[in-house]
Coordinates of C-alpha atoms and ligand atoms in Angstrom, one line a residue:
X1 CA 0.0 0.0 0.0
X2 CA 1.3 3.5 -0.8
X3 CA -0.5 5.5 1.9
X4 CA 1.8 6.9 4.5
X5 CA 1.2 4.7 7.5
X6 CA 0.8 6.8 10.7
X7 CA 3.2 6.1 13.5
X8 CA 0.4 4.6 15.6
X9 CA -0.4 2.2 12.8
X10 CA 3.3 1.2 12.5
X11 CA 3.6 0.6 16.3
X12 CA 0.4 -1.4 16.3
X13 CA 1.6 -3.6 13.5
X14 CA 5.0 -3.9 15.2
X15 CA 3.6 -5.3 18.4
X16 CA 4.6 -7.4 20.3
X17 CA 8.2 -7.6 19.1
X18 CA 8.6 -3.8 18.3
X19 CA 11.5 -4.7 16.0
X20 CA 11.6 -2.3 13.1
X21 CA 14.0 -1.2 10.4
X22 CA 14.9 2.4 9.5
X23 CA 13.3 4.0 6.4
X24 CA 15.4 3.9 3.3
X25 CA 15.4 6.7 0.7
X26 CA 14.9 5.5 -2.8
X27 CA 13.1 2.2 -2.3
X28 CA 9.3 1.6 -3.1
X29 CA 7.0 3.2 -0.5
X30 CA 5.5 -0.1 0.5
X31 CA 8.8 -1.2 2.1
X32 CA 9.0 2.0 4.1
X33 CA 5.4 1.7 5.3
X34 CA 5.9 -1.8 6.7
X35 CA 7.7 -2.0 10.1
X36 CA 9.9 1.0 9.3
X37 CA 10.7 4.2 11.2
X38 CA 12.7 7.3 10.7
X39 CA 14.4 9.0 13.6
X40 CA 11.9 11.9 13.3
X41 CA 9.1 9.3 13.9
X42 CA 10.9 8.0 17.1
X43 CA 11.3 11.5 18.5
X44 CA 7.8 12.7 17.4
X45 CA 5.2 14.1 19.7
X46 CA 3.1 11.1 18.7
X47 CA 5.4 9.0 20.9
X48 CA 4.7 11.2 23.9
X49 CA 5.3 14.7 25.2
X50 CA 9.1 14.7 25.9
X51 CA 10.4 15.9 29.3
X52 CA 14.1 15.0 28.6
X53 CA 16.1 12.5 26.7
X54 CA 19.5 10.8 26.5
X55 CA 21.3 9.7 23.3
X56 CA 24.0 7.0 23.7
X57 CA 26.0 6.6 20.5
X58 CA 29.4 6.3 18.8
X59 CA 29.0 9.2 16.4
X60 CA 26.8 12.3 17.0
X61 CA 26.2 15.1 14.5
X62 CA 24.6 17.4 17.1
X63 CA 23.1 20.1 14.8
X64 CA 21.6 17.3 12.6
X65 CA 20.3 15.4 15.7
X66 CA 18.6 18.6 17.1
X67 CA 16.8 18.9 13.7
X68 CA 15.4 15.4 14.2
X69 CA 13.5 16.5 17.3
X70 CA 10.2 18.3 16.8
X71 CA 10.5 22.1 17.4
X72 CA 8.6 21.8 20.7
X73 CA 11.2 19.2 22.0
X74 CA 14.4 21.0 21.0
X75 CA 14.7 22.9 24.3
X76 CA 14.3 19.9 26.5
X77 CA 17.3 18.6 28.4
X78 CA 19.4 16.3 26.3
X79 CA 22.3 14.1 27.6
X80 CA 24.8 13.0 25.0
X81 CA 26.6 9.8 26.0
X82 CA 29.8 9.3 23.9
X83 CA 33.3 7.9 24.0
X84 CA 35.1 10.7 22.3
X85 CA 38.6 11.8 23.6
X86 CA 41.1 14.5 22.6
X87 CA 40.2 16.3 19.3
X88 CA 37.0 14.2 18.8
X89 CA 35.8 15.5 22.1
X90 CA 36.6 19.1 21.2
X91 CA 34.8 18.8 17.9
X92 CA 31.8 17.2 19.6
X93 CA 31.6 19.9 22.2
X94 CA 31.8 22.6 19.4
X95 CA 28.7 21.0 17.8
X96 CA 26.9 21.3 21.1
X97 CA 27.9 24.8 22.1
X98 CA 24.8 26.5 20.6
X99 CA 22.4 24.3 22.5
X100 CA 22.2 25.2 26.2
X101 CA 19.9 22.2 26.9
X102 CA 22.7 19.7 26.1
X103 CA 24.9 18.0 28.7
X104 CA 27.8 15.8 27.7
X105 CA 28.8 12.5 29.3
X106 CA 32.1 11.0 28.3
X107 CA 32.0 7.2 28.9
X108 CA 35.3 6.1 30.3
X109 CA 37.2 3.8 27.9
X110 CA 39.7 2.0 30.2
X111 CA 40.6 -0.7 27.7
X112 CA 42.7 0.3 24.7
X113 CA 41.0 0.0 21.3
X114 CA 37.6 0.0 23.0
X115 CA 34.8 2.2 21.6
X116 CA 31.5 3.5 23.0
X117 CA 29.6 1.6 20.4
X118 CA 26.2 1.3 22.2
X119 CA 23.3 3.0 20.4
X120 CA 20.4 3.8 22.7
X121 CA 17.8 6.5 23.3
X122 CA 16.2 7.0 26.8
X123 CA 13.0 9.1 26.3
X124 CA 11.3 10.5 29.4
X125 CA 7.8 11.7 28.7
X126 CA 5.1 13.4 30.9
X127 CA 3.3 10.0 31.0
X128 CA 6.1 7.4 31.1
X129 CA 9.5 6.3 29.8
X130 CA 10.6 4.6 26.7
X131 CA 13.9 2.8 25.8
X132 CA 15.0 2.6 22.2
X133 CA 18.0 0.3 21.3
X134 CA 19.2 0.5 17.8
X135 CA 22.2 0.3 15.4
X136 CA 22.5 3.7 13.7
X137 CA 24.9 6.5 14.4
X138 CA 23.4 9.9 15.0
X139 CA 24.5 11.2 11.6
X140 CA 22.4 11.8 8.5
X141 CA 24.3 9.1 6.4
X142 CA 23.2 6.3 8.8
X143 CA 19.5 7.1 8.4
X144 CA 19.5 7.6 4.6
X145 CA 20.2 4.4 2.5
X146 CA 21.3 1.7 4.9
X147 CA 19.6 -1.2 6.6
X148 CA 19.5 -0.4 10.3
X149 CA 17.6 -2.1 13.2
X150 CA 15.5 -0.4 15.9
X151 CA 13.8 -1.9 19.0
X152 CA 11.3 0.4 20.6
X153 CA 10.2 -0.5 24.1
X154 CA 6.5 -0.3 25.2
X155 CA 5.7 2.9 27.1
X156 CA 6.8 2.1 30.7
X157 CA 4.3 3.9 33.0
X158 CA 5.5 5.7 36.2
X159 CA 5.4 3.7 39.4
X160 CA 3.4 5.5 42.1
X161 CA 5.3 6.1 45.3
X162 CA 3.4 3.3 47.2
X163 CA 4.8 0.7 44.7
X164 CA 8.4 1.8 45.3
X165 CA 10.4 -0.3 47.7
X166 CA 13.5 1.2 49.4
X167 CA 15.7 -1.8 48.5
X168 CA 15.8 -3.9 45.4
X169 CA 14.2 -3.3 42.1
X170 CA 10.4 -3.0 41.9
X171 CA 8.5 -3.1 38.6
X172 CA 10.8 -5.4 36.7
X173 CA 9.8 -8.1 34.2
X174 CA 10.6 -11.8 34.2
X175 CA 13.5 -11.1 31.8
X176 CA 15.0 -8.8 34.5
X177 CA 15.4 -6.2 31.7
X178 CA 15.1 -3.3 34.2
X179 CA 17.6 -4.7 36.7
X180 CA 20.1 -5.4 33.8
X181 CA 19.6 -1.9 32.3
X182 CA 20.2 -0.3 35.7
X183 CA 23.4 -2.4 36.2
X184 CA 24.6 -1.4 32.7
X185 CA 24.1 2.3 33.5
X186 CA 25.8 1.9 36.9
X187 CA 29.0 0.6 35.2
X188 CA 29.6 4.1 33.6
X189 CA 30.1 5.4 37.1
X190 CA 28.8 8.8 35.8
X191 CA 26.9 11.4 37.8
X192 CA 24.8 12.5 34.8
X193 CA 23.6 8.8 34.4
X194 CA 22.7 8.6 38.1
X195 CA 19.8 10.8 37.2
X196 CA 18.7 8.5 34.4
X197 CA 19.1 5.5 36.7
X198 CA 16.6 7.2 39.1
X199 CA 14.2 7.8 36.2
X200 CA 14.3 4.1 35.3
X201 CA 13.9 2.9 38.9
X202 CA 10.7 5.0 39.1
X203 CA 9.1 3.4 36.1
X204 CA 7.2 0.1 35.7
X205 CA 9.1 -2.2 33.3
X206 CA 6.9 -5.3 33.7
X207 CA 5.9 -5.2 30.1
X208 CA 9.5 -5.6 28.9
X209 CA 9.7 -9.1 27.3
X210 CA 13.2 -8.9 25.8
X211 CA 16.5 -9.8 27.5
X212 CA 19.2 -7.1 27.6
X213 CA 22.5 -8.3 26.1
X214 CA 25.2 -5.6 26.7
X215 CA 28.9 -5.2 27.0
X216 CA 31.0 -2.9 29.2
X217 CA 34.8 -2.6 29.0
X218 CA 36.8 -4.4 31.7
X219 CA 38.1 -7.8 32.9
X220 CA 35.0 -9.4 34.4
X221 CA 35.3 -12.3 36.8
X222 CA 33.1 -14.3 39.2
X223 CA 29.4 -13.7 38.7
X224 CA 30.1 -10.6 36.6
X225 CA 31.7 -12.8 34.0
X226 CA 28.2 -14.0 32.9
X227 CA 26.7 -10.5 33.0
X228 CA 28.1 -9.2 29.7
X229 CA 29.0 -10.0 26.2
X230 CA 28.8 -13.6 24.8
X231 CA 28.8 -15.0 28.3
X232 CA 25.5 -13.3 29.1
X233 CA 24.1 -15.0 26.0
X234 CA 25.5 -18.3 27.3
X235 CA 23.8 -17.8 30.6
X236 CA 20.4 -16.8 29.2
X237 CA 20.3 -19.6 26.7
X238 CA 21.5 -22.1 29.2
X239 CA 18.8 -21.2 31.7
X240 CA 15.9 -19.8 29.5
X241 CA 16.9 -20.9 26.0
X242 CA 15.5 -23.6 23.7
X243 CA 15.6 -27.3 24.8
X244 CA 18.8 -28.8 23.4
X245 CA 16.8 -31.8 22.0
X246 CA 14.6 -29.3 20.1
X247 CA 17.5 -27.4 18.4
X248 CA 19.9 -30.2 17.6
X249 CA 21.3 -29.6 14.1
X250 CA 20.1 -26.0 14.1
X251 CA 22.5 -23.3 12.9
X252 CA 23.7 -20.0 14.3
X253 CA 23.3 -17.1 11.9
X254 CA 25.4 -14.0 12.5
X255 CA 25.0 -10.8 10.5
X256 CA 27.2 -7.8 11.1
X257 CA 29.0 -4.9 9.4
X258 CA 32.5 -5.2 10.8
X259 CA 34.9 -8.0 11.7
X260 CA 37.8 -8.0 14.1
X261 CA 40.8 -10.2 14.3
X262 CA 39.4 -13.6 15.3
X263 CA 42.6 -15.6 15.6
X264 CA 44.6 -18.0 13.5
X265 CA 42.0 -20.7 13.2
X266 CA 38.3 -21.2 13.8
X267 CA 38.7 -23.6 16.7
X268 CA 40.1 -20.9 19.0
X269 CA 37.7 -18.0 19.3
X270 CA 35.0 -18.1 16.5
X271 CA 33.9 -21.8 17.1
X272 CA 35.7 -22.6 20.3
X273 CA 34.4 -19.8 22.4
X274 CA 31.9 -17.4 20.7
X275 CA 29.9 -20.0 18.9
X276 CA 29.8 -22.2 22.0
X277 CA 27.8 -19.4 23.7
X278 CA 25.5 -18.9 20.8
X279 CA 24.8 -22.6 20.6
X280 CA 24.0 -22.9 24.3
X281 CA 20.6 -24.4 25.2
X282 CA 18.6 -25.7 28.1
X283 CA 19.6 -29.1 29.4
X284 CA 23.1 -29.1 28.0
X285 CA 26.1 -26.7 28.0
X286 CA 26.6 -26.4 24.3
X287 CA 25.4 -28.3 21.3
X288 CA 28.6 -28.9 19.3
X289 CA 32.2 -29.3 20.2
X290 CA 34.4 -26.9 18.2
X291 CA 35.9 -29.7 16.2
X292 CA 32.4 -30.7 14.9
X293 CA 31.5 -27.3 13.7
X294 CA 30.8 -27.2 9.9
X295 CA 29.6 -24.5 7.6
X296 CA 26.1 -26.0 8.3
X297 CA 26.4 -25.0 12.0
X298 CA 27.5 -21.4 11.5
X299 CA 26.2 -19.1 8.7
X300 CA 27.7 -15.6 8.6
X301 CA 26.1 -12.8 6.6
X302 CA 28.6 -10.0 5.6
X303 CA 28.4 -7.7 2.6
X304 CA 30.4 -9.0 -0.4
X305 CA 32.4 -6.6 -2.6
X306 CA 29.5 -6.9 -5.1
X307 CA 26.9 -6.1 -2.4
X308 CA 28.7 -2.8 -1.7
X309 CA 29.5 -2.0 -5.4
X310 CA 25.8 -2.4 -6.4
X311 CA 24.3 -0.8 -3.3
X312 CA 22.3 2.4 -3.3
X313 CA 25.3 4.3 -1.9
X314 CA 27.8 2.5 -4.1
X315 CA 31.4 1.9 -2.8
X316 CA 31.0 4.7 -0.2
X317 CA 28.7 2.3 1.7
X318 CA 32.0 0.5 2.4
X319 CA 33.2 3.4 4.6
X320 CA 30.8 2.0 7.2
X321 CA 32.1 -1.6 6.8
X322 CA 35.6 -1.3 8.3
X323 CA 37.0 -4.8 7.6
X324 CA 40.7 -4.3 7.0
X325 CA 42.9 -6.4 4.6
X326 CA 45.4 -7.1 7.4
X327 CA 42.7 -9.1 9.4
X328 CA 41.1 -10.5 6.2
X329 CA 44.5 -12.1 5.1
X330 CA 45.0 -13.7 8.5
X331 CA 41.6 -15.5 8.7
X332 CA 40.7 -17.0 5.3
X333 CA 38.9 -19.8 7.2
X334 CA 36.3 -17.1 8.2
X335 CA 35.3 -16.6 4.5
X336 CA 34.1 -20.2 4.2
X337 CA 31.1 -19.3 6.5
X338 CA 30.1 -16.2 4.5
X339 CA 26.7 -15.5 2.9
X340 CA 25.6 -12.4 0.9
X341 CA 23.5 -9.6 2.1
X342 CA 20.1 -10.2 0.6
X343 CA 16.8 -8.6 1.8
X344 CA 14.4 -8.6 -1.1
X345 CA 11.5 -9.3 1.3
X346 CA 12.1 -6.0 3.0
X347 CA 13.1 -4.2 -0.2
X348 CA 16.6 -3.6 1.2
X349 CA 18.9 -5.8 -0.8
X350 CA 20.7 -2.6 -2.0
X351 CA 20.4 -0.8 1.4
X352 CA 23.9 -1.7 2.7
X353 CA 23.6 -3.3 6.2
X354 CA 24.8 -1.5 9.3
X355 CA 22.5 -3.5 11.4
X356 CA 23.8 -6.4 13.5
X357 CA 21.6 -9.4 14.1
X358 CA 22.1 -13.0 15.4
X359 CA 19.7 -16.0 15.4
X360 CA 19.4 -19.7 15.8
X361 CA 17.9 -21.1 12.6
X362 CA 16.2 -24.4 11.9
X363 CA 17.8 -26.7 9.2
X364 CA 15.3 -25.5 6.6
X365 CA 15.8 -21.8 7.8
X366 CA 12.0 -21.4 8.2
X367 CA 12.1 -21.0 11.9
X368 CA 14.3 -19.4 14.6
X369 CA 14.6 -20.4 18.3
X370 CA 15.8 -16.9 19.2
X371 CA 16.8 -13.6 17.6
X372 CA 19.0 -10.7 18.7
X373 CA 19.6 -7.2 17.4
X374 CA 22.6 -5.4 18.8
X375 CA 25.4 -2.9 18.2
X376 CA 27.9 -5.7 18.5
X377 CA 29.9 -6.7 15.5
X378 CA 31.8 -10.0 15.0
X379 CA 34.8 -9.1 17.2
X380 CA 36.4 -10.0 20.5
X381 CA 36.3 -6.3 21.5
X382 CA 32.5 -6.4 21.3
X383 CA 31.6 -9.8 22.6
X384 CA 34.6 -10.3 25.0
X385 CA 37.2 -13.0 25.1
X386 CA 37.9 -15.5 27.9
X387 CA 41.2 -15.2 29.7
X388 CA 42.9 -16.8 32.7
X389 CA 41.7 -20.3 31.8
X390 CA 38.1 -19.2 31.3
X391 CA 37.8 -17.4 34.6
X392 CA 37.8 -13.9 33.2
X393 CA 36.0 -12.2 30.3
X394 CA 37.9 -9.3 28.8
X395 CA 35.7 -6.8 26.9
X396 CA 37.0 -3.6 25.3
X397 CA 33.8 -1.8 24.1
X398 CA 30.4 -0.7 25.3
X399 CA 27.7 -2.5 23.3
X400 CA 24.0 -3.0 23.8
X401 CA 21.3 -5.1 22.2
X402 CA 18.1 -7.1 23.0
X403 CA 17.3 -10.8 22.6
X404 CA 13.9 -12.3 21.8
X405 CA 13.0 -15.7 23.1
X406 CA 9.7 -17.3 21.9
X407 CA 8.4 -18.4 25.3
X408 CA 8.4 -14.8 26.5
X409 CA 6.0 -13.8 23.8
X410 CA 3.8 -17.0 23.5
X411 CA 3.1 -19.3 26.4
X412 CA 5.1 -22.4 25.8
X413 CA 6.5 -20.9 22.6
X414 CA 9.5 -22.8 21.2
X415 CA 10.1 -21.0 17.9
X416 CA 9.4 -18.0 15.7
X417 CA 8.3 -18.5 12.1
X418 CA 10.4 -16.7 9.6
X419 CA 7.9 -17.3 6.8
X420 CA 4.9 -15.0 7.2
X421 CA 2.3 -17.3 5.7
X422 CA 3.5 -20.3 7.7
X423 CA 3.1 -18.6 11.1
X424 CA 0.6 -19.7 13.7
X425 CA -0.5 -18.5 17.1
X426 CA 2.0 -20.9 18.7
X427 CA 4.7 -20.0 16.2
X428 CA 4.3 -16.2 15.5
X429 CA 6.0 -14.6 12.5
X430 CA 9.2 -12.7 13.5
X431 CA 10.1 -9.9 10.9
X432 CA 13.8 -10.7 10.3
X433 CA 15.6 -8.2 8.1
X434 CA 17.4 -10.6 5.7
X435 CA 16.0 -13.3 3.3
X436 CA 16.0 -17.0 4.1
X437 CA 17.3 -19.4 3.0
X438 CA 20.7 -17.6 3.1
X439 CA 22.8 -17.3 -0.1
X440 CA 26.4 -18.5 0.3
X441 CA 29.2 -16.5 -1.4
X442 CA 30.1 -17.9 -4.8
X443 CA 33.6 -18.9 -5.6
X444 CA 34.1 -15.5 -7.2
X445 CA 32.7 -13.5 -4.3
X446 CA 35.0 -11.7 -1.8
X447 CA 34.1 -10.1 1.5
X448 CA 34.1 -6.3 1.4
X449 CA 37.5 -5.0 2.6
X450 CA 37.6 -1.3 3.0
X451 CA 41.3 -0.4 2.7
X452 CA 42.1 -1.8 -0.7
X453 CA 41.2 -0.2 -4.1
X454 CA 38.4 -1.4 -6.5
X455 CA 39.0 -0.1 -10.0
X456 CA 37.9 -3.1 -12.1
X457 CA 34.1 -2.3 -12.1
X458 CA 32.4 1.0 -11.3
X459 CA 29.8 1.2 -8.5
X460 CA 26.1 2.2 -8.9
X461 CA 27.2 5.9 -9.2
X462 CA 29.9 5.1 -11.8
X463 CA 32.8 5.5 -9.4
X464 CA 35.8 3.5 -8.4
X465 CA 37.0 3.0 -4.8
X466 CA 40.5 4.2 -4.0
X467 CA 40.8 4.4 -0.2
X468 CA 42.9 7.1 1.5
Ligands
K8G501 O1 29.2 2.6 13.2 C1 29.8 2.3 14.3 O2 29.3 2.6 15.4 C2 31.1 1.6 14.2 C3 32.2 2.2 14.7 C4 33.4 1.5 14.6 C5 33.5 0.2 14.1 N1 34.7 -0.4 14.0 O3 35.8 0.1 14.5 O4 34.8 -1.6 13.6 C6 32.3 -0.4 13.6 C7 31.1 0.3 13.7 C8 29.9 -0.4 13.2 O5 28.8 -0.1 13.8 O6 29.9 -1.1 12.2

């Protein structure tokens, strides 16, 4: 349908998962009317009358961001949570100097090479509080012609004083989303976030059905080892995940827009540690020993050179896909797991992916036992790496995402349907961004690498790519 869906219609259709994609300029209207939002929609008065907000991100173009708020919200207090240092911090503060309503919060980055990668909006309204966890930087380019993911929480109503207890967390959900979000904010040890911690404590999060999966920099031991990164996933799946018997022979799908150094061979980190967490299930630690992992067990989705060349943005889309040749050369084994970016169902095959999503897929790819959307790319910095004989999880960056488990949306639910016309009440359709079945790279395909030239074939704008 070509009519412009109102935001209320979009949110009604999005329920109960509230997992949407950002609107893309230059694709048929129908694909922007279905489960799609622009940043102006998220910040609109239709969502609620804003009192104050906080914008956690990696990149902030503050004058542009202020334009995305409706005029009546532009004077409300705004907290910018970033990880900029040195000149980056100076430039960021310059962008904010004309806006007296803006306060800055510099997240401490104690681990070298770490980034403040988390992308989250905290929106306090006169009638409640909303959390938005997404994958887009606060720059125009990220909301123009890319595929980005957005989870918009239900409106969390204010708790009245009588419901507040002096100790512990009241008004939490069975997924402990509120407690986990409070713990995440506490790790910043920042005065300006203390205020937001109070706002969150004063609201009723019982309607939050997702699990929070976040990362904070540090060397986490003891109980904290399982609070963050891939070890949080291992804990949640081991306790509340699918039954191991039900998901035997299922595959982990990982889709991301950047890749770190994963080590000399797959048995170390990719399959020996990270995949073991993603394959965790109830009733058994993990499903496969590292040595038994095949390309059937792990399906990775990462833009090929052709995906980038033919994308709406052309080769410049590759400026947001920072996979360097130095790492690519060292981990050829990684390329055996790769699949193309393809999203015909959502009209986004040419909207270069900046979204990051993970799932456990049935052998026929028609069902998923869980789904995750997060800021975390395929890297040790984001997910953490076990040290000291597995007693310590070292994480370099801040990351944040949400995980959807069927039984928290449907009583006794075991799986989501990924094929809309095969969904049932017991197996609700989950609107994943990419097409299934996944399409493996051909022999001729190469993963996009951003720091080498491409002059053989022009991109969709007729240009070559000759990096710095
Ligand atoms: O856009 C970002 O927030 C971002 C920043 C840095 C890196 N990196 O250094 O690999 C990746 C991303 C990404 O999200 O892909």
